[in-house]
Short mmCIF file of C-alpha atoms in Angstrom, two decimals:
data_model
loop_
_atom_site.label_atom_id
_atom_site.label_comp_id
_atom_site.label_asym_id
_atom_site.label_seq_id
_atom_site.Cartn_x
_atom_site.Cartn_y
_atom_site.Cartn_z
CA MET T 1 90.97 148.80 138.67
CA SER T 2 90.47 145.29 139.97
CA ARG T 3 89.67 144.91 143.66
CA VAL T 4 91.87 141.80 143.83
CA PRO T 5 95.28 141.23 142.25
CA LEU T 6 95.39 139.89 138.71
CA ASN T 7 97.92 137.13 139.29
CA THR T 8 100.09 135.73 136.54
CA ASN T 9 101.60 132.91 138.59
CA ASP T 10 99.81 130.12 140.39
CA SER T 11 100.81 127.00 142.22
CA THR T 12 98.33 124.79 140.37
CA GLY T 13 99.62 125.15 136.81
CA LEU T 14 96.08 125.92 135.72
CA LEU T 15 96.88 129.42 134.44
CA ALA T 16 99.26 127.82 131.95
CA GLN T 17 96.46 125.50 130.76
CA ILE T 18 94.11 128.45 130.49
CA HIS T 19 96.70 130.45 128.56
CA GLN T 20 97.12 127.56 126.15
CA ALA T 21 93.35 127.21 125.67
CA PHE T 22 92.75 130.92 125.00
CA GLY T 23 96.12 131.99 123.57
CA ALA T 24 96.25 134.46 126.49
CA THR T 25 95.24 134.40 130.13
CA PRO T 26 91.94 136.28 130.57
CA ASN T 27 91.83 138.68 133.51
CA MET T 28 88.96 136.79 135.13
CA PHE T 29 91.14 133.72 135.63
CA LYS T 30 93.98 135.88 136.93
CA ALA T 31 91.59 137.30 139.54
CA VAL T 32 90.19 133.92 140.52
CA SER T 33 93.70 132.48 140.86
CA ASN T 34 93.96 134.31 144.20
CA SER T 35 92.29 131.12 145.43
CA PRO T 36 93.73 127.92 143.93
CA ALA T 37 90.57 126.07 145.05
CA ALA T 38 88.29 128.58 143.31
CA LEU T 39 90.39 128.47 140.14
CA LYS T 40 90.31 124.68 140.12
CA SER T 41 86.54 124.73 140.63
CA MET T 42 85.91 127.27 137.86
CA TRP T 43 88.25 125.74 135.29
CA GLY T 44 87.01 122.25 136.10
CA SER T 45 83.41 123.37 135.63
CA PHE T 46 84.19 124.90 132.24
CA GLY T 47 85.86 121.64 131.21
CA ALA T 48 83.05 119.44 132.46
CA LEU T 49 80.33 121.49 130.77
CA GLY T 50 82.39 121.69 127.60
CA SER T 51 82.09 117.93 127.29
CA GLY T 52 78.41 117.84 128.21
CA LYS T 53 75.30 117.25 126.11
CA LEU T 54 74.63 120.90 125.31
CA ASP T 55 76.63 122.31 122.44
CA ALA T 56 79.04 125.20 122.91
CA LYS T 57 76.84 127.62 120.98
CA LEU T 58 73.89 127.15 123.36
CA GLY T 59 76.19 127.36 126.38
CA GLU T 60 77.48 130.73 125.15
CA GLN T 61 73.97 131.96 124.39
CA ILE T 62 72.93 131.10 127.95
CA ALA T 63 76.03 132.88 129.23
CA VAL T 64 75.27 136.16 127.43
CA ALA T 65 71.63 136.12 128.56
CA ILE T 66 72.73 135.74 132.18
CA ALA T 67 75.58 138.26 131.83
CA ASP T 68 73.19 140.88 130.53
CA ARG T 69 70.67 140.13 133.30
CA ASN T 70 73.45 140.56 135.89
CA ASP T 71 75.04 143.62 134.23
CA CYS T 72 78.32 141.76 133.81
CA GLU T 73 80.17 143.55 131.03
CA TYR T 74 83.13 141.18 131.32
CA CYS T 75 81.12 138.00 130.75
CA LEU T 76 78.99 139.63 128.07
CA ALA T 77 82.12 140.53 126.11
CA ALA T 78 83.88 137.20 126.68
CA HIS T 79 80.91 134.97 125.90
CA THR T 80 79.87 137.00 122.87
CA ALA T 81 83.34 136.39 121.42
CA LEU T 82 83.25 132.73 122.41
CA GLY T 83 79.74 132.36 120.98
CA ARG T 84 80.92 133.70 117.65
CA LYS T 85 83.79 131.17 117.72
CA ALA T 86 81.19 128.44 118.44
CA GLY T 87 79.29 129.33 115.27
CA ALA T 88 76.67 131.82 116.43
CA SER T 89 76.03 134.86 114.28
CA ALA T 90 76.21 138.38 115.67
CA ASP T 91 72.40 138.55 115.44
CA GLU T 92 72.01 135.27 117.33
CA MET T 93 74.27 136.50 120.13
CA SER T 94 72.46 139.85 120.29
CA ALA T 95 69.10 138.07 120.49
CA ALA T 96 70.45 135.72 123.17
CA GLN T 97 71.60 138.72 125.17
CA ALA T 98 67.91 139.75 125.25
CA GLY T 99 66.91 136.17 126.16
CA GLN T 100 65.49 135.48 122.71
CA SER T 101 66.07 133.14 119.80
CA SER T 102 64.30 132.33 116.54
CA ASP T 103 64.97 128.67 117.39
CA PRO T 104 62.21 127.41 119.74
CA LYS T 105 64.52 125.07 121.65
CA THR T 106 67.18 127.73 122.23
CA GLY T 107 64.49 130.26 123.15
CA ALA T 108 63.06 127.92 125.78
CA ALA T 109 66.52 127.36 127.28
CA LEU T 110 67.17 131.11 127.44
CA ARG T 111 63.79 131.87 129.03
CA PHE T 112 64.42 129.15 131.60
CA ALA T 113 67.92 130.40 132.42
CA ILE T 114 66.71 133.98 132.86
CA ALA T 115 63.78 132.80 135.00
CA VAL T 116 66.14 130.84 137.25
CA VAL T 117 68.33 133.92 137.75
CA SER T 118 65.48 136.42 138.06
CA ASN T 119 63.47 134.29 140.49
CA ARG T 120 66.42 132.90 142.47
CA ALA T 121 65.62 129.39 141.21
CA ARG T 122 61.97 129.53 142.25
CA ILE T 123 60.56 128.26 139.01
CA ASP T 124 57.23 126.67 138.10
CA ASP T 125 56.53 123.15 136.89
CA GLU T 126 55.45 124.68 133.58
CA GLN T 127 58.92 126.14 133.00
CA VAL T 128 60.53 122.71 133.27
CA GLU T 129 57.77 121.17 131.14
CA GLU T 130 58.40 123.79 128.43
CA LEU T 131 61.96 122.52 128.17
CA ARG T 132 60.77 118.93 127.85
CA ALA T 133 58.15 119.95 125.28
CA VAL T 134 60.81 121.35 122.96
CA GLY T 135 62.95 118.23 123.27
CA PHE T 136 65.33 118.70 126.19
CA SER T 137 66.06 115.57 128.22
CA ASP T 138 66.28 115.67 131.98
CA GLU T 139 70.05 115.38 131.64
CA GLU T 140 70.11 118.48 129.43
CA ILE T 141 67.77 120.38 131.76
CA VAL T 142 70.09 119.77 134.70
CA GLU T 143 73.02 120.77 132.50
CA ILE T 144 71.28 124.07 131.67
CA MET T 145 71.09 124.64 135.43
CA ALA T 146 74.81 123.91 135.72
CA HIS T 147 75.52 126.54 133.04
CA VAL T 148 73.40 129.01 135.00
CA ALA T 149 75.30 128.28 138.21
CA LEU T 150 78.73 128.58 136.59
CA ASN T 151 77.76 131.85 134.94
CA LEU T 152 76.48 133.27 138.21
CA PHE T 153 79.89 132.47 139.71
CA THR T 154 81.75 134.18 136.87
CA ASN T 155 79.37 137.16 136.77
CA TYR T 156 79.70 137.73 140.49
CA VAL T 157 83.50 137.47 140.40
CA ASN T 158 83.77 140.00 137.59
CA VAL T 159 81.21 142.48 138.92
CA ALA T 160 82.21 142.32 142.59
CA PHE T 161 85.94 142.51 141.94
CA LYS T 162 85.71 144.97 139.02
CA VAL T 163 87.79 142.75 136.78
CA PRO T 164 88.93 144.77 133.72
CA VAL T 165 87.41 143.56 130.45
CA ASP T 166 90.04 142.17 128.10
CA PHE T 167 87.73 141.04 125.29
CA PRO T 168 86.13 143.26 122.63
CA GLY T 169 83.45 145.27 124.44
CA VAL T 170 79.72 144.61 124.03
CA LYS T 171 77.10 147.05 125.21
CA LEU T 172 74.67 145.94 127.89
CA ARG T 173 71.02 146.29 126.91
CA ALA T 174 69.19 149.29 128.30
CA LYS T 175 66.86 148.15 131.05
#
């Protein structure tokens, strides 16, 4: 049971936008709507990153890698489904969950994202240079960091508040 109410009404009108975008209102957004400012921040961040340089598939692969690292079953389930909608295969999403990819550029982004989370952003010059070496621009590198930050927010909301998963379940990797 969620530790905060799962609201269906909000004063911002954002839950209606979210419902329209998903065809339903995911429980995470219902939980976050307890704070109109937090909901506006989260939804705005999703929108901003959705129009960024990184494609949706890579954004979802980053999300599942971070969700697995943070033991967030909600985000793992949601972003696996969204990754499949963005064109990733089941195998690609499973590999991303483990922080891996057969694509060198995607693999570098996943390793970087996991290193940021695991080391609380204390990364080495070499980790940034690896991203540049596989073709990421500085704009894209900063955008990867923005994806990491947004996913930490969503992971923490869902884990801390025990938000019930309302996407098809995905098993966390054994650690």
